[in-house]
Short mmCIF file of C-alpha atoms in Angstrom, two decimals:
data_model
loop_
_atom_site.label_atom_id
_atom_site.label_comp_id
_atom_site.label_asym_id
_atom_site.label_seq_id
_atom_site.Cartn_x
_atom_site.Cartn_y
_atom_site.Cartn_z
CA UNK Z 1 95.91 27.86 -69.49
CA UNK Z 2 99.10 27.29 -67.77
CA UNK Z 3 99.68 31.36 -67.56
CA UNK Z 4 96.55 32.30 -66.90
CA UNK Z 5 96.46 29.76 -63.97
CA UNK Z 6 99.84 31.40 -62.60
CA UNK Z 7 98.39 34.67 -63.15
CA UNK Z 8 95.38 34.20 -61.27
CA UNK Z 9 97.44 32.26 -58.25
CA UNK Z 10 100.28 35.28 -58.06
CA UNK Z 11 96.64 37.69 -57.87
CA UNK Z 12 95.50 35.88 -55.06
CA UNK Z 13 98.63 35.35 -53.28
CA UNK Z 14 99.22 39.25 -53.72
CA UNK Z 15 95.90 39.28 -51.88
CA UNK Z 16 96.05 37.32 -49.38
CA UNK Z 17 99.35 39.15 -48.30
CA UNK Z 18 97.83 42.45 -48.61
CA UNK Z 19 94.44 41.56 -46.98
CA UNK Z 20 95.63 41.83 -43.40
CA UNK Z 21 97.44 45.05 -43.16
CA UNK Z 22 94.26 46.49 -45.22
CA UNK Z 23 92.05 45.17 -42.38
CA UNK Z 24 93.97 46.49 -39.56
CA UNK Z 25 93.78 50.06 -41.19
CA UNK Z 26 90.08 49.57 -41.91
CA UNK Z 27 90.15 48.07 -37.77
CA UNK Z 28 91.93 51.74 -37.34
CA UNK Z 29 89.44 53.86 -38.98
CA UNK Z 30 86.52 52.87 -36.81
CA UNK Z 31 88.67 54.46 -33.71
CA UNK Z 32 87.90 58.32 -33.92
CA UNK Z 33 84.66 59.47 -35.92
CA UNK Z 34 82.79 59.14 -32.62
CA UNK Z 35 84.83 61.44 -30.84
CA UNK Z 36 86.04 64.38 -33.95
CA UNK Z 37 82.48 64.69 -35.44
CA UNK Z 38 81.64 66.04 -32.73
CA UNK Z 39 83.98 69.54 -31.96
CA UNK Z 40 82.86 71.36 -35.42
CA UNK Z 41 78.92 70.94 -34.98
CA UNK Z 42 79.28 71.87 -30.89
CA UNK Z 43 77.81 75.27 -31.54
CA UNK Z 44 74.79 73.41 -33.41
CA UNK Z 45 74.51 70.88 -30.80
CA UNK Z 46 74.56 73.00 -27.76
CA UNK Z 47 72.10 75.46 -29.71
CA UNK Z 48 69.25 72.45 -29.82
CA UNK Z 49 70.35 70.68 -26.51
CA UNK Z 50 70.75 73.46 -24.28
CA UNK Z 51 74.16 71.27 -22.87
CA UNK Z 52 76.79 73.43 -21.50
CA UNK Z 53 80.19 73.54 -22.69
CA UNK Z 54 81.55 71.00 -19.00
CA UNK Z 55 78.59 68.27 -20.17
CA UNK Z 56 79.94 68.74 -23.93
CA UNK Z 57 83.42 67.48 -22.72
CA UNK Z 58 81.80 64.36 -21.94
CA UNK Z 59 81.48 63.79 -25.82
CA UNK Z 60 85.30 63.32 -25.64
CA UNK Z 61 85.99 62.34 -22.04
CA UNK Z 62 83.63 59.07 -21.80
CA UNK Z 63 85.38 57.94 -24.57
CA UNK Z 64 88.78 58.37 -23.48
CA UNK Z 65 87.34 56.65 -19.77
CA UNK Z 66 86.22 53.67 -21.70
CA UNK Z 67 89.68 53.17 -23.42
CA UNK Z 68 90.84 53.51 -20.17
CA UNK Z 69 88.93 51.15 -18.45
CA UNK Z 70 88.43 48.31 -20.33
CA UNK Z 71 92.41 47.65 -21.37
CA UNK Z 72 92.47 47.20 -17.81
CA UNK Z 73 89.78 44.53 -17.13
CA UNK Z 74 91.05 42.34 -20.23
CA UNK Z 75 93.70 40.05 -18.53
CA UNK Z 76 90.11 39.11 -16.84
CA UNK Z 77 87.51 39.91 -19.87
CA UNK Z 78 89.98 38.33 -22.15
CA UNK Z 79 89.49 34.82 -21.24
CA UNK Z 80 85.62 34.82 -21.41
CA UNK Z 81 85.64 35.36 -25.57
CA UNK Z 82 88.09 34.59 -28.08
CA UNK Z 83 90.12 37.79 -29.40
CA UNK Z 84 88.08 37.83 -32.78
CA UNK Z 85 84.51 37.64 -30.85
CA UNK Z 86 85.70 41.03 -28.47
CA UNK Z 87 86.53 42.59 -31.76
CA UNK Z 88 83.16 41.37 -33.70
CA UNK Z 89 81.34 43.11 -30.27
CA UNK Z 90 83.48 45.98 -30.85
CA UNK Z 91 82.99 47.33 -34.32
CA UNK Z 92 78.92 46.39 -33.80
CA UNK Z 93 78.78 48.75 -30.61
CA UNK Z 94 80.47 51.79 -32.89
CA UNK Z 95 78.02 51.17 -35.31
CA UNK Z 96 74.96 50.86 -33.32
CA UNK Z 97 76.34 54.30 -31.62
CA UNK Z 98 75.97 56.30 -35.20
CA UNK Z 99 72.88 54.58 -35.85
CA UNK Z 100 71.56 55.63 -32.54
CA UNK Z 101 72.82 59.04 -33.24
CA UNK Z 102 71.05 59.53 -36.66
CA UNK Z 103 67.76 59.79 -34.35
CA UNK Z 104 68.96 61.88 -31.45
CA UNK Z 105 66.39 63.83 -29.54
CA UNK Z 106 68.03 64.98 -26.28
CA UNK Z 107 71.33 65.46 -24.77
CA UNK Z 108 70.85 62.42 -22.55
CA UNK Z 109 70.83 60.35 -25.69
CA UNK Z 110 73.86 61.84 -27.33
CA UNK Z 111 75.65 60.94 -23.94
CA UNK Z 112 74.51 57.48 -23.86
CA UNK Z 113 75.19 56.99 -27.73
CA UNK Z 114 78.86 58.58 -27.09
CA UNK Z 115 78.95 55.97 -24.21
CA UNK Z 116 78.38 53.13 -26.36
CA UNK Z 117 80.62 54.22 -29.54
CA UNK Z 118 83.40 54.57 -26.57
CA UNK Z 119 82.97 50.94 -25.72
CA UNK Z 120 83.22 49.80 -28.77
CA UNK Z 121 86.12 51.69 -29.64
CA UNK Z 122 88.09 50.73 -26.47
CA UNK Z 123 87.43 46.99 -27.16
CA UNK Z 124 88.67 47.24 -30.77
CA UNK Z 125 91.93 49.65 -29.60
CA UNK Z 126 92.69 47.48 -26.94
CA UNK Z 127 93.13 44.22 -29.50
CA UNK Z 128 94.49 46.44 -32.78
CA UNK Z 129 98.25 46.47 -31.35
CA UNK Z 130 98.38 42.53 -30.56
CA UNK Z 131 96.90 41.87 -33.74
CA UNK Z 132 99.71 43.90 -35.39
CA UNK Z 133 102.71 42.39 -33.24
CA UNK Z 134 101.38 39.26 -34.54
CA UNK Z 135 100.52 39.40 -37.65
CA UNK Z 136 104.50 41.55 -38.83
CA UNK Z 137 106.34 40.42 -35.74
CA UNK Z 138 109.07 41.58 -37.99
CA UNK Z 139 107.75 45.07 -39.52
CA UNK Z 140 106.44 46.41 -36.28
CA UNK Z 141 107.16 50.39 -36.25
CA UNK Z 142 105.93 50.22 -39.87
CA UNK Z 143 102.77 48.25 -39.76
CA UNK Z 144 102.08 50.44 -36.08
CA UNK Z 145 102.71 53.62 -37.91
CA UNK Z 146 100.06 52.71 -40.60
CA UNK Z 147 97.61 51.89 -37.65
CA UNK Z 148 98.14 55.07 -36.11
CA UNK Z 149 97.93 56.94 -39.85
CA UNK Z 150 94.79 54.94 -40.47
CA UNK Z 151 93.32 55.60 -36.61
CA UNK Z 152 94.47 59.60 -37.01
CA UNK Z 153 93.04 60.00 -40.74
CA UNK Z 154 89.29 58.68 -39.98
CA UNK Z 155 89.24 61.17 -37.23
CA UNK Z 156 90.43 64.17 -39.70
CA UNK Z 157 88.13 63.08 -42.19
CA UNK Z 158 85.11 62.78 -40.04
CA UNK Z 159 85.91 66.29 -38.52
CA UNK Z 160 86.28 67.91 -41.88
CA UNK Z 161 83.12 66.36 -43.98
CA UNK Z 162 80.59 66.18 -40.42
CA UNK Z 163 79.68 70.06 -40.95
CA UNK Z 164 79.34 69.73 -44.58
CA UNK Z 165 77.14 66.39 -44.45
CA UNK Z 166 75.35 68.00 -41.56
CA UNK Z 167 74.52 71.07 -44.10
CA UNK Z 168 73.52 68.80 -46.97
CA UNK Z 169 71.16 67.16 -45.13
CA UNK Z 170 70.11 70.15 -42.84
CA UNK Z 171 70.44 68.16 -39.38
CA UNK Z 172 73.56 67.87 -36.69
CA UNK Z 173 72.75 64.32 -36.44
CA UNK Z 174 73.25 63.22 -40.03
CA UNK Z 175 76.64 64.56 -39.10
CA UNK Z 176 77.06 62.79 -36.55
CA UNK Z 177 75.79 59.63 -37.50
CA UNK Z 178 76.81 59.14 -41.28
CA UNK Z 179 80.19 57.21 -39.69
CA UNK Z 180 78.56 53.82 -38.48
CA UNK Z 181 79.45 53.18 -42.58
CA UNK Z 182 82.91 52.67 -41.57
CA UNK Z 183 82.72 49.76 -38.63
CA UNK Z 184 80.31 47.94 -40.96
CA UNK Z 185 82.98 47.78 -43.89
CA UNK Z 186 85.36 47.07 -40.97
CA UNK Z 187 83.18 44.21 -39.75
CA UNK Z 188 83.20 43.01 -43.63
CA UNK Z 189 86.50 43.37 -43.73
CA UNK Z 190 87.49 41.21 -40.36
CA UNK Z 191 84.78 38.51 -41.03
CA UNK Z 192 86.51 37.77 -44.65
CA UNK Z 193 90.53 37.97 -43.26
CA UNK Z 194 92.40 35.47 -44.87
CA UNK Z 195 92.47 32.06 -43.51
CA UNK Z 196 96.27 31.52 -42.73
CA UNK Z 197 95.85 34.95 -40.54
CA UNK Z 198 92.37 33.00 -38.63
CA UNK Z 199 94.35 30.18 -37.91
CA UNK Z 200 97.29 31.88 -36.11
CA UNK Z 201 95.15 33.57 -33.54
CA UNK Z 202 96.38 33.18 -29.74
CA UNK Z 203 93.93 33.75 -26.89
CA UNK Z 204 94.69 36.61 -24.56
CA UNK Z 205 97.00 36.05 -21.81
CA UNK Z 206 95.64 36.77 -17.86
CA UNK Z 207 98.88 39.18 -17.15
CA UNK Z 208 98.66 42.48 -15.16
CA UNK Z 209 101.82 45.02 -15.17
CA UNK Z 210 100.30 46.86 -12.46
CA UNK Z 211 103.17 46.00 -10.16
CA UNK Z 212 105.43 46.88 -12.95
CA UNK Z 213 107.16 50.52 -13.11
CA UNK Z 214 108.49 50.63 -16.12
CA UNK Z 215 104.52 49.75 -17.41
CA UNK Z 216 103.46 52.96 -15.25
CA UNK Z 217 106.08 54.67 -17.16
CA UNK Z 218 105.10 54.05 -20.16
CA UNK Z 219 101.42 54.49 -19.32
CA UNK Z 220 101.87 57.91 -17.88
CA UNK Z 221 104.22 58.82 -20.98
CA UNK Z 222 101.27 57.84 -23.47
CA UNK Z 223 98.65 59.24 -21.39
CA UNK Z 224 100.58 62.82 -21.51
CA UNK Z 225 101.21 62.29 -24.97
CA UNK Z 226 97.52 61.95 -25.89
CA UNK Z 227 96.23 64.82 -23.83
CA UNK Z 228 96.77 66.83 -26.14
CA UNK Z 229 95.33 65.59 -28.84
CA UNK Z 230 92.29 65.24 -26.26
CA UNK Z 231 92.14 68.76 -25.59
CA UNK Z 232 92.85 69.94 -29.36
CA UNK Z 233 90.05 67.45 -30.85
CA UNK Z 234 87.93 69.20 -28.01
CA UNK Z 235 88.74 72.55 -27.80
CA UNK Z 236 90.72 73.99 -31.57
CA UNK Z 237 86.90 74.27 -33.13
CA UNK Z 238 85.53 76.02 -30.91
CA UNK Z 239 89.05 78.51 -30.10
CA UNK Z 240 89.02 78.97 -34.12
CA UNK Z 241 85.33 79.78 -34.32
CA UNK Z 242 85.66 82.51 -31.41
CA UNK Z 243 88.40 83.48 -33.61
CA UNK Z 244 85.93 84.24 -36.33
CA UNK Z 245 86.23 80.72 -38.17
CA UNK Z 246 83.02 79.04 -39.33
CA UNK Z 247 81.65 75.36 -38.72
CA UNK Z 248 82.86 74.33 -41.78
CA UNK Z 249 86.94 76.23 -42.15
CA UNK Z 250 86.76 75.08 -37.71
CA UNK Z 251 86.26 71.27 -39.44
CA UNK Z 252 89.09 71.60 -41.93
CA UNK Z 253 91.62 73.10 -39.28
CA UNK Z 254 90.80 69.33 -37.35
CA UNK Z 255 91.10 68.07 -40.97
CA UNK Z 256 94.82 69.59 -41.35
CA UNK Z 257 96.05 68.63 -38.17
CA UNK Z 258 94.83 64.92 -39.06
CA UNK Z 259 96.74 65.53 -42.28
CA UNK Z 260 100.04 66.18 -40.59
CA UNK Z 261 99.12 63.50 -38.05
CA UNK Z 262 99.22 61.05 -40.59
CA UNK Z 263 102.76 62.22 -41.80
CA UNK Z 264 104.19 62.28 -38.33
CA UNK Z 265 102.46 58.79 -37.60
CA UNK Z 266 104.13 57.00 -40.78
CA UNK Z 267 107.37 59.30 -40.86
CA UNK Z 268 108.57 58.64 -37.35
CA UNK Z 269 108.46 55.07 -37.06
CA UNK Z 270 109.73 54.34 -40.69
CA UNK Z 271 112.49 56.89 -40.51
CA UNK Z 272 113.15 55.03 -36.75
CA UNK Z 273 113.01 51.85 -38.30
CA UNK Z 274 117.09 51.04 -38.64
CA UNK Z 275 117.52 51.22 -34.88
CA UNK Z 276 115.80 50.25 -31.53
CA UNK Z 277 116.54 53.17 -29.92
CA UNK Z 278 113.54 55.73 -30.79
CA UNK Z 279 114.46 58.49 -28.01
CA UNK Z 280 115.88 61.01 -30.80
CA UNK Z 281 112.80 61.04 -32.90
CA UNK Z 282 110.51 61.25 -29.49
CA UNK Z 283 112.50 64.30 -28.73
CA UNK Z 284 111.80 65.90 -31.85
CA UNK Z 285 107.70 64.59 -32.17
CA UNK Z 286 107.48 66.76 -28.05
CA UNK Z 287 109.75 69.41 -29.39
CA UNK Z 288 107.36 70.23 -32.19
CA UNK Z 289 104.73 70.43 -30.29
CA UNK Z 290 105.85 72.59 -27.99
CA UNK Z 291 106.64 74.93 -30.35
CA UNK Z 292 103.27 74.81 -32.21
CA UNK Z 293 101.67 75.33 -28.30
CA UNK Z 294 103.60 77.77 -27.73
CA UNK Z 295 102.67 79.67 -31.24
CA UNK Z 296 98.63 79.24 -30.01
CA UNK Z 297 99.39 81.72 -27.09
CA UNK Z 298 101.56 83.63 -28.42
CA UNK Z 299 100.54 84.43 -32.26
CA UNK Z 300 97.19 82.68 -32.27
CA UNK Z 301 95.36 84.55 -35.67
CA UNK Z 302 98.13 85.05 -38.36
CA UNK Z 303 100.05 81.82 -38.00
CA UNK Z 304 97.39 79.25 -36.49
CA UNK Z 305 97.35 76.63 -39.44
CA UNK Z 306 101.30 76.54 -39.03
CA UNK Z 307 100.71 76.48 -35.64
CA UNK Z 308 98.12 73.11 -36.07
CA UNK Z 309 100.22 71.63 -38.31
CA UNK Z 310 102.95 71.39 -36.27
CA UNK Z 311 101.13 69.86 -33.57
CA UNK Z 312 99.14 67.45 -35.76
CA UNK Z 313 102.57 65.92 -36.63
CA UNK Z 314 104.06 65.50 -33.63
CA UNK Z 315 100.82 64.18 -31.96
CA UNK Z 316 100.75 61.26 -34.49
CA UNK Z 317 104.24 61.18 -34.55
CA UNK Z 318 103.90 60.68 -30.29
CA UNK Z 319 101.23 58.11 -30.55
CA UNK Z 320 102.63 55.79 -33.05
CA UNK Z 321 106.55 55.65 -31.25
CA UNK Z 322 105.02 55.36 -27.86
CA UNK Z 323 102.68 52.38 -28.85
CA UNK Z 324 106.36 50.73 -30.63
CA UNK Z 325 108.80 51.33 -27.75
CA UNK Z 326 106.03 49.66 -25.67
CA UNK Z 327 105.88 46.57 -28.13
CA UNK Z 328 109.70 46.89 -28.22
CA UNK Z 329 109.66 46.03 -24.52
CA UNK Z 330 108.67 42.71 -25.30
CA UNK Z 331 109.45 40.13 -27.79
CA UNK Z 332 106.29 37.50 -27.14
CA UNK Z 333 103.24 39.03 -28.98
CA UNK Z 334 100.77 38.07 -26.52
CA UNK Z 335 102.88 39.53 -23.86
CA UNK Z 336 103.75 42.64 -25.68
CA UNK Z 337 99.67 43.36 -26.64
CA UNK Z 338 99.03 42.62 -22.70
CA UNK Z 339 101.62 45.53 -21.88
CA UNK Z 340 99.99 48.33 -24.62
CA UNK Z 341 96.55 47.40 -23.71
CA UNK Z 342 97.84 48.52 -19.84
CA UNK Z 343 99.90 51.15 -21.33
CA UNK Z 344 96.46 52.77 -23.25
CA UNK Z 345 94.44 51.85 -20.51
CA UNK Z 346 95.88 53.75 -17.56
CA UNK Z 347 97.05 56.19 -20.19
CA UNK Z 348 93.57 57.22 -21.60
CA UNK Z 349 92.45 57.55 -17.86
CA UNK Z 350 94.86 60.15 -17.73
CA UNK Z 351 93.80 61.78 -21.19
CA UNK Z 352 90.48 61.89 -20.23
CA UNK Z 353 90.71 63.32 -17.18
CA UNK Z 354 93.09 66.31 -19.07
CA UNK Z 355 90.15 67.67 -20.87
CA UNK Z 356 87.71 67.74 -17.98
CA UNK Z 357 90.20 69.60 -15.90
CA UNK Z 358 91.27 71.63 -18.73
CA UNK Z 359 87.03 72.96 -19.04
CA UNK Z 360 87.85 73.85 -15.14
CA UNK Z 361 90.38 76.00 -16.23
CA UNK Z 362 88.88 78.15 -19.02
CA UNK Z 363 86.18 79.17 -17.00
CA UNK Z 364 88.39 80.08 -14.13
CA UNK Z 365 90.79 81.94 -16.34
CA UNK Z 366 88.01 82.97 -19.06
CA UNK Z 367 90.18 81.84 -22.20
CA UNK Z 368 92.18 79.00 -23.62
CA UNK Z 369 95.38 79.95 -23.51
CA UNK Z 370 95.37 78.36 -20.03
CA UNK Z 371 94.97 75.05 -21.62
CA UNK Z 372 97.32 75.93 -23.92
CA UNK Z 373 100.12 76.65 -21.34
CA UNK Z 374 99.02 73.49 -19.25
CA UNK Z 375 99.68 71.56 -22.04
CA UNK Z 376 103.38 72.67 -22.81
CA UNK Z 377 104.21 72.21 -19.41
CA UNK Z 378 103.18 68.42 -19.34
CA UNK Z 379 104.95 67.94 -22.99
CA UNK Z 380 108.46 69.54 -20.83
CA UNK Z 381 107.81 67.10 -18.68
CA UNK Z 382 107.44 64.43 -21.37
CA UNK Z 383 110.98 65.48 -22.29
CA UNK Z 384 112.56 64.67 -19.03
CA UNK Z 385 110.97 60.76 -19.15
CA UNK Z 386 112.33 60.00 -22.42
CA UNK Z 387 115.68 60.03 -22.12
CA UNK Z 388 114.54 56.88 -19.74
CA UNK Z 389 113.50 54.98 -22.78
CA UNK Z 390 117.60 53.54 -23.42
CA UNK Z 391 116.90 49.90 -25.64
CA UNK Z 392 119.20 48.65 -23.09
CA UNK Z 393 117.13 48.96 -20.30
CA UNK Z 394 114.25 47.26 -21.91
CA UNK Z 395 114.78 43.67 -20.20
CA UNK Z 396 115.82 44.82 -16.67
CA UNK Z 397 112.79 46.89 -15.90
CA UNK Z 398 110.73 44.02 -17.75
CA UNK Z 399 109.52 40.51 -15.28
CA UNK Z 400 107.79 38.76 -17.85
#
């Protein structure tokens, strides 16, 4: 009795210290179905809506505005409703957005239903990195670069099964719409977090860093970083079908540049792990893409999956260091999820205004590699901030 007793105590304690880093990748998975689903079915949605291709960037730029937006408002927001009521609120909106997308009729409504999934995803985003910070105060590049894995993989997966769901069941909606499964297992999963995690919860703190530089920094840094994966979420379907890909191989390209994502997201931060200062393996995450950019314009049909790959890596590998040398800025938890929920905010601003210039530019210029050469010069640009991002710096360009 004794053994089985100990057996059944080590099972739940195994649990219970499991549980949390399992709901903050379930918290991440929610993040991008809305927007991927989207890119590989454009050519079937513009068919039966009639939208053009500058409306059909609003599928990822409202969005990327909302995760802009709302960061900003929550020193205000964040006082009104405790952290796990804002989060509840969250994962609902993303599912009512796939529900409401299972019936779409018009182009207004896949707008409006893109508008709402982008709320919902900004409000979750927004609290994910806090939550982390507190929960492995100790384990923070790790735990951030499963997040980011997590966030990057439900986007890949969504982008590579949307065409083939939307074929089974012989409707672009059912594509679109099949995701509101994952915020409901999220919501599941949140609701039943262990206790000992509930009773640690801190309320969010009424700080702004908009007087700070070093938050502008940062925030222009991780809104440069995400642009591309903006434009490539956006644009790489619909390149690689005018490159003679289908709907469904279009998919599968998103699907392998998630895959490498995920690699870059987990590799960087645990291989950055022994040391605070993560400016060498930034370097390298920019340089990679650069190079894979640079491939797109230059040798676009014979080498394009090396080409993705190489991007898809250092995109996630991007995300997840710039989200932990913001946390690295500061030690208090609340204080450190008040400066990434700034940094995203003014940073998806700037990602999803990238796209919507980035339509401008194909049509002036009739082709993508415009974009494509757009983006390499913001990623040299990238280069010459990081250096800036010295460990030792950290509490002298910090007030808080």
């Amino acid at each position: 009795m004794r053994t089985d007793y100990s057996k059944s105590n080590t099972q739940t304690s195994a649990l219970s210290s499991l549980w949390p880093i399992l709901v903050i990748a379930a918290l991440a998975l929610t993040l991008r179905p809305t927007l991927t689903s989207t890119g590989p079915l454009l050519d079937e949605i513009r068919l039966s809506t009639g939208i053009g291709l500058q409306t059909a960037s609003l599928l990822v730029v409202l969005p990327m505005l909302c995760m802009g937006i709302y960061p900003l408002l929550l020193p205000w927001l964040g006082k009104s409703l405790s952290e796990s009521t804002w989060i509840i609120g969250g994962l609902i909106a993303i599912a009512l957005s796939g529900l409401w997308r299972l019936g779409l009729t018009s182009s207004e409504a896949l707008i409006f239903s893109t508008l709402l999934g982008g709320i919902g995803i900004a409000i979750v985003q927004s609290m994910a990195p806090g939550v982390v910070k507190r929960w492995y105060p100790q384990r923070v590049p790790l735990t951030m670069g499963i997040y980011s894995a997590f966030l990057m993989a439900g986007g890949g997966i969504a982008a590579t099964f949307s065409p083939s769901i939307a074929q089974h069941y012989g409707s672009w909606q059912a594509g679109l719409g099949i995701w509101l499964i994952l915020p409901v297992i999220a919501l599941l999963m949140w609701w039943f977090r262990p206790a000992e995690v509930t009773q640690t919860e801190q309320g969010s703190v009424s700080v702004n860093f908009f007087k700070n530089r070093r938050a502008w920094l940062l925030a222009i840094y991780f809104g440069l970083a995400n642009a591309g994966y903006a434009c490539m979420i956006a644009f790489l379907p619909t390149y690689a079908r005018g490159l003679g890909w289908s709907a469904q191989s279009s998919g599968e390209l998103i699907g392998i540049m998630t895959i490498f994502q995920v690699i870059g997201a987990l590799g960087a931060p645990a291989l950055s792990n022994s040391r605070l200062d993560r400016r060498p393996w930034l370097f390298f995450a920019v340089g990679i893409q650069l190079l894979g950019f640079a491939g797109l314009i230059l040798m676009p049909e014979s080498l394009l999956l090396l080409w993705t790959a190489l991007i898809g890596a250092g995109l996630g590998a991007c995300f997840s260091l710039t989200l932990t040398v913001a946390l690295d800025h500061l030690s208090a938890p609340n204080l450190a999820g008040a400066l990434t929920a700034f940094v995203q905010g003014i940073g998806f601003i700037i990602t999803a205004i990238v796209p919507y210039f980035a339509v401008s530019l194909h049509e002036w210029q009739g082709g993508f590699q415009i974009i494509w050469v757009m983006l390499i010069l913001t990623l040299i640009g990238m280069l010459a901030v990081t250096i800036r991002f010295n460990p030792d710096s950290y509490a002298a360009t910090m007030d808080y």
